[in-house]
CSV table of C-alpha atoms in Angstrom, one decimal:
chain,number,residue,atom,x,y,z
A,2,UNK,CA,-15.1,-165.3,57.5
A,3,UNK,CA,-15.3,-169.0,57.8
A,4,UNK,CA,-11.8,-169.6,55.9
A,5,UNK,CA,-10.4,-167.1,58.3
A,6,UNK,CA,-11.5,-169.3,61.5
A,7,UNK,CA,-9.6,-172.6,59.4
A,8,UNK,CA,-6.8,-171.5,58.2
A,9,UNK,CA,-3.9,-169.3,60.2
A,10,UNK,CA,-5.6,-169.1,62.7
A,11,UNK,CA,-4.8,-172.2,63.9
A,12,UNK,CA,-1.4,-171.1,64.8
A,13,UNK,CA,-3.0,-168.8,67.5
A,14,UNK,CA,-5.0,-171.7,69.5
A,15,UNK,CA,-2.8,-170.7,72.9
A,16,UNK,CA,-4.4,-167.2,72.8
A,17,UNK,CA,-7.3,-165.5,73.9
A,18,UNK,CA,-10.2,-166.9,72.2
A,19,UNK,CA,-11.1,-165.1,69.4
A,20,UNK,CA,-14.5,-163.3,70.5
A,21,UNK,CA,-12.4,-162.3,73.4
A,22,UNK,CA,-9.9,-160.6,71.7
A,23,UNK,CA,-12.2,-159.2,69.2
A,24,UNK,CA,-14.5,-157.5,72.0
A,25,UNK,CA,-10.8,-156.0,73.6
A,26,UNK,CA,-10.0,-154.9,69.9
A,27,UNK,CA,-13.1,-152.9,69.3
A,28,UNK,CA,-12.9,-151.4,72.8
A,29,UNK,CA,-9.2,-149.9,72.1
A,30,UNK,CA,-10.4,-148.9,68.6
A,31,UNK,CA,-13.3,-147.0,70.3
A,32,UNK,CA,-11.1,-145.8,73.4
A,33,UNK,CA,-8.3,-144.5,70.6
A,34,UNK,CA,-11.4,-142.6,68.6
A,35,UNK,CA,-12.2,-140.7,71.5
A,36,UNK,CA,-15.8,-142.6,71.5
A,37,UNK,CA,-15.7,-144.4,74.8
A,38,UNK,CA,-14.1,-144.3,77.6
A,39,UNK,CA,-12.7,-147.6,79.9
A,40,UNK,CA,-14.1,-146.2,83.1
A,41,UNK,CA,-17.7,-145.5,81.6
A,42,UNK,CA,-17.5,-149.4,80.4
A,43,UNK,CA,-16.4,-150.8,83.6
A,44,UNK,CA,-19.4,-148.3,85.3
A,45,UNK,CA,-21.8,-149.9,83.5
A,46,UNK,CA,-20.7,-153.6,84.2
A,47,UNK,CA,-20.9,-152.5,88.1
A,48,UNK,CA,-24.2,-151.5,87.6
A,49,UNK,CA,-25.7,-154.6,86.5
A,50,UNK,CA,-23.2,-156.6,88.0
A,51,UNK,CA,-23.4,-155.1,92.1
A,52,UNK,CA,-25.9,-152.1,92.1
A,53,UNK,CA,-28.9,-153.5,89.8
A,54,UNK,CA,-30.9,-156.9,90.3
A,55,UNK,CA,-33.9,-158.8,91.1
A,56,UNK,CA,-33.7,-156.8,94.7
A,57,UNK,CA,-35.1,-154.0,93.4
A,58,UNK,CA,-37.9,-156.1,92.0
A,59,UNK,CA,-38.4,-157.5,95.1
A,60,UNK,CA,-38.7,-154.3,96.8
A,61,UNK,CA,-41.5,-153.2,94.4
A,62,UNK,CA,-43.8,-156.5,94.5
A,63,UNK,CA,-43.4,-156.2,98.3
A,64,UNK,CA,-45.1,-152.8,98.2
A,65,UNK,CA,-47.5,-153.8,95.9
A,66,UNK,CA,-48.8,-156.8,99.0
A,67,UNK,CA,-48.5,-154.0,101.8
A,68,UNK,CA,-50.0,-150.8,100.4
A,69,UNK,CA,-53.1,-151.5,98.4
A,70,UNK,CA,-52.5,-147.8,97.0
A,71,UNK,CA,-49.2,-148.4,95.4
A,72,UNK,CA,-50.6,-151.3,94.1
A,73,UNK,CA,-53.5,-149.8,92.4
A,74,UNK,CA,-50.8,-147.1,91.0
A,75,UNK,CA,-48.4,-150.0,90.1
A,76,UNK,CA,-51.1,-152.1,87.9
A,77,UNK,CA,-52.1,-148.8,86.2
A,78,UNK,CA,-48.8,-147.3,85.4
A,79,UNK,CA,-45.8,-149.6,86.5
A,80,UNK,CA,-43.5,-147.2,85.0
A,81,UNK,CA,-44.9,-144.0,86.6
A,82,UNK,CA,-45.3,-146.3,90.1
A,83,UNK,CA,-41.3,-147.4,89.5
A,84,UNK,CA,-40.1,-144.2,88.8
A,85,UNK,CA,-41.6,-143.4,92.3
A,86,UNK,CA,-39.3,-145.9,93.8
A,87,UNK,CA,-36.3,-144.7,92.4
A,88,UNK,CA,-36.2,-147.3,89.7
A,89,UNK,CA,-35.4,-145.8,86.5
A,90,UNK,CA,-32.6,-146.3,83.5
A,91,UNK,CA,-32.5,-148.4,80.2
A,92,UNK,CA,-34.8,-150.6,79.1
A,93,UNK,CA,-37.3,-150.1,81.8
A,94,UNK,CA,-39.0,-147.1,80.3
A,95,UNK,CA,-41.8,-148.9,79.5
A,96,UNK,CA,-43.0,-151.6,82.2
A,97,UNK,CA,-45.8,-153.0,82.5
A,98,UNK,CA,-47.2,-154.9,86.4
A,99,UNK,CA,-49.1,-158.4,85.7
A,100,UNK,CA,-50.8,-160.1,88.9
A,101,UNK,CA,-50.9,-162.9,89.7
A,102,UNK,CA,-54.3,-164.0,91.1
A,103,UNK,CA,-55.9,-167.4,92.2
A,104,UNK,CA,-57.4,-167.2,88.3
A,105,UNK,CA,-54.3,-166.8,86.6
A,106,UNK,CA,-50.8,-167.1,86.5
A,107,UNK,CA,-48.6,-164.7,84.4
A,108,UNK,CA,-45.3,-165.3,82.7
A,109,UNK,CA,-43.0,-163.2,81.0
A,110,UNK,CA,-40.8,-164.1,78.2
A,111,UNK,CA,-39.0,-162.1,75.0
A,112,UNK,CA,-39.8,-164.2,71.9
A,113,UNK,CA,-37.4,-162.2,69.6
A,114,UNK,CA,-34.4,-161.3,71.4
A,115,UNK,CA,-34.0,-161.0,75.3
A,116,UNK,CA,-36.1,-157.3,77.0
A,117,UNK,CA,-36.0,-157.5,80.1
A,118,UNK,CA,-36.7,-154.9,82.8
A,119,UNK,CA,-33.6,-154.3,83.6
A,120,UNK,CA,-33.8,-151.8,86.6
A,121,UNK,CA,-36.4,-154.5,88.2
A,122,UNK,CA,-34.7,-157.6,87.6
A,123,UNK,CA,-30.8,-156.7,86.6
A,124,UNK,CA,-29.7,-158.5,83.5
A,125,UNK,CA,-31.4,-161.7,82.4
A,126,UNK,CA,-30.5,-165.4,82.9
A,127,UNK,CA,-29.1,-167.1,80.5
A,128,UNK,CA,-32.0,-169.5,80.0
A,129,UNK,CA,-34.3,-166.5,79.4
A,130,UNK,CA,-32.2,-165.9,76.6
A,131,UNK,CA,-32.1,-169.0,75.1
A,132,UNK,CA,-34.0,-170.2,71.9
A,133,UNK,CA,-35.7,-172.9,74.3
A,134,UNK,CA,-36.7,-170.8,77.0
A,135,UNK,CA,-38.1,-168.2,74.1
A,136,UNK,CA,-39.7,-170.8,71.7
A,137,UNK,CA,-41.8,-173.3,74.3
A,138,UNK,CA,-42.7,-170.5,76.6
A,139,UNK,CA,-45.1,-169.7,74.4
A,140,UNK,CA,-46.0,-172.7,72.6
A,141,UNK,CA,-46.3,-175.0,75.7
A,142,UNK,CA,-46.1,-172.9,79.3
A,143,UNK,CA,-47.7,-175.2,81.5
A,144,UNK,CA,-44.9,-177.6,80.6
A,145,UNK,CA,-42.2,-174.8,80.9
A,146,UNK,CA,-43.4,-174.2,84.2
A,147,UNK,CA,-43.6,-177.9,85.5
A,148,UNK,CA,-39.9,-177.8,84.3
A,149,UNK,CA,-39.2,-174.7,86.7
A,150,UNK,CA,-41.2,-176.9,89.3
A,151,UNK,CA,-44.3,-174.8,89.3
A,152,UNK,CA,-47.4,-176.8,88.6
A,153,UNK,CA,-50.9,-175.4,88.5
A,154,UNK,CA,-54.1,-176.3,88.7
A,155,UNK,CA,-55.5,-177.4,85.7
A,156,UNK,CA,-58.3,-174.6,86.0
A,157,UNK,CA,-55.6,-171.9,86.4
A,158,UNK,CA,-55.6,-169.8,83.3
A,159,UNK,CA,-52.0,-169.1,82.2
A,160,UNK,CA,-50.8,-165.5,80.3
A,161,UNK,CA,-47.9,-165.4,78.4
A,162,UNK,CA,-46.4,-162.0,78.2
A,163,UNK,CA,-44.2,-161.1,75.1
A,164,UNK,CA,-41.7,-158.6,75.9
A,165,UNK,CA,-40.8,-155.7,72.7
A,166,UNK,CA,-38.1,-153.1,72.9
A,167,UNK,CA,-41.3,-150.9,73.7
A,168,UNK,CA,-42.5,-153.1,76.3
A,169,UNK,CA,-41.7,-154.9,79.3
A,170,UNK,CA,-43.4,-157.1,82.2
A,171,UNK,CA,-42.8,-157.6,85.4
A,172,UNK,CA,-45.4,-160.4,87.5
A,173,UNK,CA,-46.4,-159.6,90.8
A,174,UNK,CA,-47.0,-163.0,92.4
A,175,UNK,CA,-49.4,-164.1,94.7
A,176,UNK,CA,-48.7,-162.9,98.5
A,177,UNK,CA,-47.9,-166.0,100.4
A,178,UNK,CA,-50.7,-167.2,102.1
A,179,UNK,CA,-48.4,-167.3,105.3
A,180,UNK,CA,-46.7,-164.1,105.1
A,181,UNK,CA,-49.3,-161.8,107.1
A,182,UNK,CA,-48.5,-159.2,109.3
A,183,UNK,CA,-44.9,-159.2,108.1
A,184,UNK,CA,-43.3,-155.9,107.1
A,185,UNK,CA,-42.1,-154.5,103.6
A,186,UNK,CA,-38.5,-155.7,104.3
A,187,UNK,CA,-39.7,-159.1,105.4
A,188,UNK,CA,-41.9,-159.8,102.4
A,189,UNK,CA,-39.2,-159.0,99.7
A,190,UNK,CA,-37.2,-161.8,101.2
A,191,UNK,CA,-39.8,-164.1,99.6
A,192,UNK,CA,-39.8,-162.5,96.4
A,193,UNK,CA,-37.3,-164.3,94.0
A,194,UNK,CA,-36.1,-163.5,90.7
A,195,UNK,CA,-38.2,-166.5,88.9
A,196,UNK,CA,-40.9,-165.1,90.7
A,197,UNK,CA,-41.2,-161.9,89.3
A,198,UNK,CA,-40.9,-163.4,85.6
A,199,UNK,CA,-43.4,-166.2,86.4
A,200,UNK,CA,-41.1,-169.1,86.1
A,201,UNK,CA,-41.1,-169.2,89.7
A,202,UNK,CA,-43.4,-168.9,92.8
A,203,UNK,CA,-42.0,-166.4,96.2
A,204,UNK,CA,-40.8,-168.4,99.1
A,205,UNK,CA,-43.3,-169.9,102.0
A,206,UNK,CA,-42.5,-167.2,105.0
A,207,UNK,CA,-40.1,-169.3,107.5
A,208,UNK,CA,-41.9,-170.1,110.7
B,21,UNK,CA,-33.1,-174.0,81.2
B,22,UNK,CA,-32.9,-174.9,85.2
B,23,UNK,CA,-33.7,-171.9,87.6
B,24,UNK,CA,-31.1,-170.9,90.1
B,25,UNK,CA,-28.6,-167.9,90.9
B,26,UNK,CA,-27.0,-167.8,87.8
B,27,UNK,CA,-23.8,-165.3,87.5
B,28,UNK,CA,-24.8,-162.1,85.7
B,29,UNK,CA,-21.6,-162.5,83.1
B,30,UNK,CA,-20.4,-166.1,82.1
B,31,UNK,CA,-17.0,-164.4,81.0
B,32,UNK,CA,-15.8,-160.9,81.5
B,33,UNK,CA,-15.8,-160.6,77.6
B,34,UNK,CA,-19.5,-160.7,77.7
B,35,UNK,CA,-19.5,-157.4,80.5
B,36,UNK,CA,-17.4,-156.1,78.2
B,37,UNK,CA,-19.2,-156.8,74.9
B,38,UNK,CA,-22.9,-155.8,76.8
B,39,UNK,CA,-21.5,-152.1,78.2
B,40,UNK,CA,-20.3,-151.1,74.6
B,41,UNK,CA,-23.5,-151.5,73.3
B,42,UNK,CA,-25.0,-149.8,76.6
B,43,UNK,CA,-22.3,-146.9,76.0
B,44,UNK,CA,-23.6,-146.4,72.5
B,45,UNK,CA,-26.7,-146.3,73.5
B,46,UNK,CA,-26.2,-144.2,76.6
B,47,UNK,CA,-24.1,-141.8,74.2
B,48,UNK,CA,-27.5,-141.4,71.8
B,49,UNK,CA,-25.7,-143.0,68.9
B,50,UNK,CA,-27.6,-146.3,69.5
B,51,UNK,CA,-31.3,-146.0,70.2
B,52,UNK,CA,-32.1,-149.4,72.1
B,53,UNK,CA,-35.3,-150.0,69.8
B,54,UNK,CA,-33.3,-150.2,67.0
B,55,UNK,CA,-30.3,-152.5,68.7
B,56,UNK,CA,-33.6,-155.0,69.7
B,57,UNK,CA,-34.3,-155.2,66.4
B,58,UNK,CA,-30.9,-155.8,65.0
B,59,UNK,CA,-29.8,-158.3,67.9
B,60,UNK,CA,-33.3,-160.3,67.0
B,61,UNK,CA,-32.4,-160.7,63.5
B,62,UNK,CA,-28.9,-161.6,64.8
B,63,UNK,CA,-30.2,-164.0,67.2
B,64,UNK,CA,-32.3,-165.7,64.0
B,65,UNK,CA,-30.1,-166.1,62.1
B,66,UNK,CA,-27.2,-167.6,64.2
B,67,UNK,CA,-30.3,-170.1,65.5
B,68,UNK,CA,-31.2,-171.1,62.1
B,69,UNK,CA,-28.5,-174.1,62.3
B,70,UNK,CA,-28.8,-175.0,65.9
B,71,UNK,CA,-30.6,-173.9,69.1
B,72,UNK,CA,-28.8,-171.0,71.1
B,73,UNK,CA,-27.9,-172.0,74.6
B,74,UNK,CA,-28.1,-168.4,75.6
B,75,UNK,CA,-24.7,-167.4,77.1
B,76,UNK,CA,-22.1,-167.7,75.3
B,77,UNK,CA,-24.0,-168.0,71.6
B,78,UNK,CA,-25.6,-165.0,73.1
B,79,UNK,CA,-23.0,-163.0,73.4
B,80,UNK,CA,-21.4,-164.0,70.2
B,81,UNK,CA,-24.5,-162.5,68.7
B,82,UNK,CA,-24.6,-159.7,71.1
B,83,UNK,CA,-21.0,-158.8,69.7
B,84,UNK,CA,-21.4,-159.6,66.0
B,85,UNK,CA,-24.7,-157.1,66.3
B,86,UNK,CA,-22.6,-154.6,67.9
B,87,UNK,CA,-19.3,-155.0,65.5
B,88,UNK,CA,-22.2,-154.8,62.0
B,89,UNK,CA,-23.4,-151.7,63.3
B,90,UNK,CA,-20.4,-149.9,64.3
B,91,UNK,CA,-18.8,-150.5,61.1
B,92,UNK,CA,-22.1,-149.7,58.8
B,93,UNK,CA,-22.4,-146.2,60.8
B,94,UNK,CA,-18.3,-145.7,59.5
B,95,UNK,CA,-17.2,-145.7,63.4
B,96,UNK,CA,-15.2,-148.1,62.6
B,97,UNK,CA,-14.0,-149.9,59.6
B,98,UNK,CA,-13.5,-154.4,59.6
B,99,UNK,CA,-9.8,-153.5,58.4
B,100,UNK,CA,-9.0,-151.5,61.9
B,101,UNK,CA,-11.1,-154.6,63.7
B,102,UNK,CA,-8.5,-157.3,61.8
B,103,UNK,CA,-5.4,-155.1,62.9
B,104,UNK,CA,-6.3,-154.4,66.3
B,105,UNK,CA,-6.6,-158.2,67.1
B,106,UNK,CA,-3.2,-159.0,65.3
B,107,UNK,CA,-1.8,-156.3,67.7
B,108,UNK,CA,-3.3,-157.8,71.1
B,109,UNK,CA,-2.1,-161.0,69.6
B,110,UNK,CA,1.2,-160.6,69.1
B,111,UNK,CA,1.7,-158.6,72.4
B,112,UNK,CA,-0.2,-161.2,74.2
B,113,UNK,CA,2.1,-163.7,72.6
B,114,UNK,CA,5.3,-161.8,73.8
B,115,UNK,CA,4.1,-161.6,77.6
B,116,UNK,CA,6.4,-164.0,79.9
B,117,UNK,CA,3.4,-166.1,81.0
B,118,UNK,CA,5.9,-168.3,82.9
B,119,UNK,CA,7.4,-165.4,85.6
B,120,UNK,CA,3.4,-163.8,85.7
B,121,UNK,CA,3.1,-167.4,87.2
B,122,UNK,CA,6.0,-167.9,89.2
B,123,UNK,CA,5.2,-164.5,90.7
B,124,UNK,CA,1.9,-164.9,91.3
B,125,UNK,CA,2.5,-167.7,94.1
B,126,UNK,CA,5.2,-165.4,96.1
Protein backbone atom coordinates (compact mmCIF):
# COMPACT_ATOMS: atom_id res chain seq x y z
CA UNK A 1 0.00 0.00 0.00
CA UNK A 2 2.59 2.40 1.11
CA UNK A 3 4.86 1.93 -2.24
CA UNK A 4 1.62 2.59 -4.03
CA UNK A 5 1.17 6.17 -2.28
CA UNK A 6 5.26 6.91 -3.44
CA UNK A 7 5.59 5.82 -6.49
CA UNK A 8 3.12 6.56 -9.78
CA UNK A 9 1.16 8.12 -8.08
CA UNK A 10 2.94 11.01 -8.05
CA UNK A 11 2.05 11.75 -11.48
CA UNK A 12 -1.68 12.15 -10.41
CA UNK A 13 -0.97 15.03 -7.69
CA UNK A 14 -3.51 17.53 -9.91
CA UNK A 15 -6.38 15.10 -9.13
CA UNK A 16 -8.87 14.39 -6.68
CA UNK A 17 -7.20 13.34 -3.61
CA UNK A 18 -6.94 9.95 -3.39
CA UNK A 19 -9.52 9.11 -0.45
CA UNK A 20 -11.81 11.12 -2.60
CA UNK A 21 -11.63 9.25 -5.50
CA UNK A 22 -11.51 5.98 -3.69
CA UNK A 23 -14.88 6.75 -1.80
CA UNK A 24 -16.49 7.75 -5.65
CA UNK A 25 -14.92 4.38 -6.86
CA UNK A 26 -16.58 2.15 -4.31
CA UNK A 27 -19.83 4.06 -4.70
CA UNK A 28 -19.92 3.32 -8.74
CA UNK A 29 -18.74 -0.32 -7.93
CA UNK A 30 -21.71 -0.62 -5.51
CA UNK A 31 -24.20 1.53 -7.80
CA UNK A 32 -22.98 -0.98 -10.97
CA UNK A 33 -23.68 -4.21 -8.54
CA UNK A 34 -27.08 -3.18 -8.03
CA UNK A 35 -26.21 -2.74 -4.08
CA UNK A 36 -26.89 0.93 -3.56
CA UNK A 37 -28.47 3.28 -5.11
CA UNK A 38 -27.14 7.37 -5.52
CA UNK A 39 -30.45 8.69 -4.33
CA UNK A 40 -30.54 6.46 -1.09
CA UNK A 41 -26.83 7.93 -0.39
CA UNK A 42 -27.62 11.48 -0.99
CA UNK A 43 -31.07 10.74 1.46
CA UNK A 44 -29.11 9.82 4.05
CA UNK A 45 -26.49 12.72 3.86
CA UNK A 46 -29.79 15.13 3.99
CA UNK A 47 -30.79 13.51 6.97
CA UNK A 48 -27.98 14.18 9.13
CA UNK A 49 -27.02 17.08 7.21
CA UNK A 50 -30.73 19.31 7.26
CA UNK A 51 -33.41 17.09 8.96
CA UNK A 52 -31.36 15.56 12.13
CA UNK A 53 -29.40 17.64 14.83
CA UNK A 54 -28.95 18.81 18.26
CA UNK A 55 -32.67 20.44 17.73
CA UNK A 56 -34.21 17.48 18.40
CA UNK A 57 -32.22 17.16 21.53
CA UNK A 58 -33.11 20.31 22.52
CA UNK A 59 -36.76 19.67 22.12
CA UNK A 60 -36.50 16.62 24.46
CA UNK A 61 -34.41 18.21 27.52
CA UNK A 62 -36.93 21.15 27.18
CA UNK A 63 -39.72 18.67 28.01
CA UNK A 64 -37.86 17.00 30.53
CA UNK A 65 -37.77 21.01 32.60
CA UNK A 66 -41.63 21.57 31.80
CA UNK A 67 -43.39 18.29 32.40
CA UNK A 68 -42.12 16.54 35.47
CA UNK A 69 -43.97 13.33 33.96
CA UNK A 70 -41.98 13.05 30.81
CA UNK A 71 -39.14 13.55 32.79
CA UNK A 72 -39.69 10.81 35.14
CA UNK A 73 -40.46 8.59 31.82
CA UNK A 74 -37.40 10.07 30.20
CA UNK A 75 -34.77 9.11 33.24
CA UNK A 76 -36.40 5.57 33.26
CA UNK A 77 -36.53 4.67 29.71
CA UNK A 78 -35.01 7.50 27.40
CA UNK A 79 -35.50 5.32 24.53
CA UNK A 80 -39.18 4.39 25.14
CA UNK A 81 -39.72 8.42 26.24
CA UNK A 82 -37.87 9.35 22.63
CA UNK A 83 -39.62 7.09 20.68
CA UNK A 84 -42.69 9.08 22.05
CA UNK A 85 -41.31 12.19 20.57
CA UNK A 86 -40.89 10.90 17.30
CA UNK A 87 -37.25 10.41 17.63
CA UNK A 88 -36.19 7.17 16.36
CA UNK A 89 -33.55 5.67 13.64
CA UNK A 90 -29.84 4.37 13.90
CA UNK A 91 -27.84 4.34 16.64
CA UNK A 92 -30.35 5.76 19.00
CA UNK A 93 -31.93 2.40 19.85
CA UNK A 94 -30.54 2.32 23.04
CA UNK A 95 -30.33 5.83 24.91
CA UNK A 96 -29.88 6.43 28.02
CA UNK A 97 -31.09 10.31 30.00
CA UNK A 98 -28.26 11.52 32.63
CA UNK A 99 -29.21 14.70 34.91
CA UNK A 100 -27.63 17.01 35.71
CA UNK A 101 -28.22 18.09 39.32
CA UNK A 102 -26.50 20.67 41.75
CA UNK A 103 -24.54 17.27 42.90
CA UNK A 104 -23.23 16.23 39.80
CA UNK A 105 -22.40 17.07 36.43
CA UNK A 106 -22.58 14.42 33.63
CA UNK A 107 -20.50 14.02 30.47
CA UNK A 108 -20.66 11.86 27.67
CA UNK A 109 -17.90 10.65 25.62
CA UNK A 110 -17.16 7.25 23.26
CA UNK A 111 -13.78 5.97 24.37
CA UNK A 112 -13.45 3.42 21.44
CA UNK A 113 -14.79 4.88 18.44
CA UNK A 114 -17.36 7.75 18.14
CA UNK A 115 -21.59 6.47 19.39
CA UNK A 116 -23.36 9.07 19.49
CA UNK A 117 -27.16 9.48 19.70
CA UNK A 118 -27.61 10.32 16.51
CA UNK A 119 -31.48 11.15 16.26
CA UNK A 120 -30.81 13.56 19.50
CA UNK A 121 -27.82 15.24 18.56
CA UNK A 122 -27.23 14.62 14.54
CA UNK A 123 -23.79 13.48 13.78
CA UNK A 124 -20.89 14.26 16.17
CA UNK A 125 -18.25 16.97 16.16
CA UNK A 126 -15.20 16.43 15.11
CA UNK A 127 -13.53 16.86 18.43
CA UNK A 128 -15.78 14.26 19.92
CA UNK A 129 -14.21 12.09 17.63
CA UNK A 130 -10.85 12.77 18.23
CA UNK A 131 -8.18 10.62 20.17
CA UNK A 132 -7.97 13.77 22.56
CA UNK A 133 -11.41 14.43 23.22
CA UNK A 134 -11.79 10.35 23.82
CA UNK A 135 -8.61 9.77 25.86
CA UNK A 136 -8.60 12.91 28.67
CA UNK A 137 -12.34 12.85 28.97
CA UNK A 138 -11.93 10.18 30.98
CA UNK A 139 -8.66 10.48 32.45
CA UNK A 140 -8.86 14.21 33.46
CA UNK A 141 -12.69 15.72 32.93
CA UNK A 142 -12.55 18.53 35.18
CA UNK A 143 -9.79 19.79 32.98
CA UNK A 144 -11.62 18.92 29.69
CA UNK A 145 -14.41 20.85 30.85
CA UNK A 146 -12.35 24.05 32.06
CA UNK A 147 -11.12 23.77 28.31
CA UNK A 148 -14.86 23.88 27.03
CA UNK A 149 -15.15 26.86 29.66
CA UNK A 150 -17.22 24.98 32.10
CA UNK A 151 -15.74 25.11 35.61
CA UNK A 152 -17.36 23.53 38.59
CA UNK A 153 -17.27 23.63 41.92
CA UNK A 154 -14.73 21.66 43.44
CA UNK A 155 -17.54 19.77 45.50
CA UNK A 156 -19.46 18.91 42.27
CA UNK A 157 -19.11 15.24 41.54
CA UNK A 158 -18.35 14.61 37.90
CA UNK A 159 -19.70 11.23 35.75
CA UNK A 160 -18.21 10.21 32.83
CA UNK A 161 -20.37 8.32 30.59
CA UNK A 162 -18.80 5.82 28.08
CA UNK A 163 -20.84 5.31 25.08
CA UNK A 164 -20.94 1.35 23.36
CA UNK A 165 -22.60 0.37 20.14
CA UNK A 166 -25.30 -0.85 22.73
CA UNK A 167 -25.44 2.27 24.50
CA UNK A 168 -25.77 5.82 24.37
CA UNK A 169 -26.24 9.08 26.64
CA UNK A 170 -27.69 12.03 26.36
CA UNK A 171 -27.28 14.75 29.59
CA UNK A 172 -30.13 16.77 30.53
CA UNK A 173 -28.60 19.91 32.04
CA UNK A 174 -29.64 21.91 34.72
CA UNK A 175 -32.77 24.28 34.00
CA UNK A 176 -31.44 27.71 34.03
CA UNK A 177 -32.07 29.23 37.13
CA UNK A 178 -33.54 32.24 35.03
CA UNK A 179 -35.64 30.51 32.68
CA UNK A 180 -39.08 30.22 34.66
CA UNK A 181 -42.29 30.55 33.41
CA UNK A 182 -41.03 30.25 29.81
CA UNK A 183 -42.66 27.77 27.49
CA UNK A 184 -41.33 24.42 25.80
CA UNK A 185 -40.27 26.42 22.61
CA UNK A 186 -38.51 29.08 24.62
CA UNK A 187 -36.47 26.69 26.86
CA UNK A 188 -34.94 24.66 23.85
CA UNK A 189 -33.49 27.84 22.65
CA UNK A 190 -31.13 27.50 25.71
CA UNK A 191 -30.33 24.00 25.10
CA UNK A 192 -27.12 23.70 23.03
CA UNK A 193 -25.43 20.87 21.52
CA UNK A 194 -22.35 20.85 24.16
CA UNK A 195 -24.99 20.93 26.50
CA UNK A 196 -26.59 17.86 26.01
CA UNK A 197 -23.09 15.96 25.86
CA UNK A 198 -21.88 17.82 29.02
CA UNK A 199 -19.02 19.71 27.51
CA UNK A 200 -21.25 22.61 27.73
CA UNK A 201 -23.79 24.41 30.00
CA UNK A 202 -27.63 25.80 28.20
CA UNK A 203 -27.68 29.52 27.61
CA UNK A 204 -28.71 32.20 30.60
CA UNK A 205 -32.59 33.07 29.28
CA UNK A 206 -32.15 36.75 27.56
CA UNK A 207 -33.79 39.39 29.72
CA UNK B 1 -10.98 20.28 20.65
CA UNK B 2 -12.79 23.95 20.91
CA UNK B 3 -16.67 23.94 21.07
CA UNK B 4 -18.59 25.82 18.41
CA UNK B 5 -20.99 25.03 15.27
CA UNK B 6 -18.85 22.91 13.60
CA UNK B 7 -20.13 21.72 9.85
CA UNK B 8 -21.55 18.23 10.04
CA UNK B 9 -19.13 17.10 6.89
CA UNK B 10 -15.55 18.70 6.53
CA UNK B 11 -15.66 17.42 2.74
CA UNK B 12 -18.40 15.93 0.78
CA UNK B 13 -16.28 12.73 0.53
CA UNK B 14 -16.79 12.16 4.15
CA UNK B 15 -21.04 12.39 3.45
CA UNK B 16 -20.30 10.25 0.98
CA UNK B 17 -18.02 7.74 2.78
CA UNK B 18 -20.52 7.88 6.17
CA UNK B 19 -24.04 7.06 4.08
CA UNK B 20 -22.33 3.91 2.42
CA UNK B 21 -21.75 2.45 5.57
CA UNK B 22 -25.38 3.77 6.76
CA UNK B 23 -26.75 2.13 3.47
CA UNK B 24 -25.18 -1.22 4.38
CA UNK B 25 -26.36 -1.11 7.42
CA UNK B 26 -29.78 0.18 6.62
CA UNK B 27 -29.82 -2.72 3.93
CA UNK B 28 -29.19 -5.40 6.94
CA UNK B 29 -25.86 -6.45 5.44
CA UNK B 30 -24.02 -4.37 8.13
CA UNK B 31 -25.30 -4.68 11.69
CA UNK B 32 -24.02 -1.27 13.38
CA UNK B 33 -22.61 -3.33 16.45
CA UNK B 34 -20.35 -4.98 14.53
CA UNK B 35 -19.20 -1.73 12.26
CA UNK B 36 -18.41 -0.12 16.01
CA UNK B 37 -16.36 -2.70 16.61
CA UNK B 38 -14.49 -2.75 13.43
CA UNK B 39 -14.18 1.13 13.10
CA UNK B 40 -12.65 0.95 16.94
CA UNK B 41 -10.01 -1.28 15.94
CA UNK B 42 -9.54 0.89 12.84
CA UNK B 43 -9.45 4.00 14.79
CA UNK B 44 -6.53 2.09 17.09
CA UNK B 45 -4.62 1.26 15.00
CA UNK B 46 -4.35 4.32 12.61
CA UNK B 47 -3.79 6.28 16.30
CA UNK B 48 -0.98 4.06 17.28
CA UNK B 49 1.62 6.47 15.31
CA UNK B 50 0.00 9.85 16.02
CA UNK B 51 -3.09 11.26 17.67
CA UNK B 52 -6.30 11.40 15.33
CA UNK B 53 -7.60 14.89 14.85
CA UNK B 54 -11.00 13.51 14.26
CA UNK B 55 -12.16 14.78 10.74
CA UNK B 56 -10.38 13.96 8.22
CA UNK B 57 -8.16 10.94 10.00
CA UNK B 58 -11.66 9.98 10.85
CA UNK B 59 -12.96 9.58 7.86
CA UNK B 60 -9.91 7.90 6.42
CA UNK B 61 -10.64 5.31 9.01
CA UNK B 62 -14.29 5.49 8.48
CA UNK B 63 -13.49 4.49 4.74
CA UNK B 64 -10.63 2.05 5.19
CA UNK B 65 -13.30 0.22 7.75
CA UNK B 66 -15.92 0.31 5.21
CA UNK B 67 -13.57 -0.70 2.02
CA UNK B 68 -12.00 -4.10 4.60
CA UNK B 69 -15.36 -5.13 5.09
CA UNK B 70 -16.90 -4.89 1.75
CA UNK B 71 -14.15 -6.76 0.20
CA UNK B 72 -13.87 -9.61 3.07
CA UNK B 73 -17.81 -10.19 2.70
CA UNK B 74 -16.74 -10.70 -1.50
CA UNK B 75 -19.03 -7.49 -2.43
CA UNK B 76 -16.36 -6.34 -3.79
CA UNK B 77 -12.86 -7.37 -4.70
CA UNK B 78 -9.42 -4.56 -4.04
CA UNK B 79 -8.73 -5.30 -7.93
CA UNK B 80 -12.27 -3.70 -9.01
CA UNK B 81 -11.45 -0.79 -6.15
CA UNK B 82 -7.77 -0.19 -8.14
CA UNK B 83 -9.61 -0.07 -11.54
CA UNK B 84 -12.41 1.98 -10.71
CA UNK B 85 -10.12 4.83 -9.44
CA UNK B 86 -7.83 4.54 -12.66
CA UNK B 87 -11.17 5.06 -14.61
CA UNK B 88 -12.32 8.29 -12.57
CA UNK B 89 -8.75 9.32 -13.03
CA UNK B 90 -8.26 9.31 -16.32
CA UNK B 91 -11.71 10.74 -17.21
CA UNK B 92 -11.22 13.35 -14.62
CA UNK B 93 -7.96 14.03 -16.34
CA UNK B 94 -9.65 14.39 -19.81
CA UNK B 95 -12.34 17.08 -18.56
CA UNK B 96 -11.58 20.64 -20.06
CA UNK B 97 -11.11 22.25 -16.61
CA UNK B 98 -10.26 25.53 -18.42
CA UNK B 99 -13.89 26.21 -20.47
CA UNK B 100 -15.82 24.50 -16.99
CA UNK B 101 -14.03 27.81 -15.70
CA UNK B 102 -14.45 30.16 -18.33
CA UNK B 103 -18.09 29.22 -18.22
CA UNK B 104 -18.71 29.31 -14.95
CA UNK B 105 -18.22 33.20 -14.70
CA UNK B 106 -20.78 33.95 -17.85
Amino acid sequence: MDSSKNGPVSAHRHLPAEPELRVKALEEILVRKGLVEPAALDAIIDMYQNRIGPRNGARVVARAWSDPDFRNALLADASDAIAGMGYAGRQGEHITAVENTANTHNIVVCTLCSCYPWPLLGIPPGWYKSDEYRARAVREPRKVLAEFGVTLPEDKAVRVWDSTAEMRYIVVPERPSGSAGMDEDALAELVTRDSMIGTGLPMEPQR
Amino acid sequence: MTPGSEPDFDAPWHARAFALAVAENEADRLSWSDWTARLAATLRDFGQSRSLNGGEDYFLAWLDTLESILVEEGRIERGEIEQAMAELAKAHAHEPHDAQGANSFK
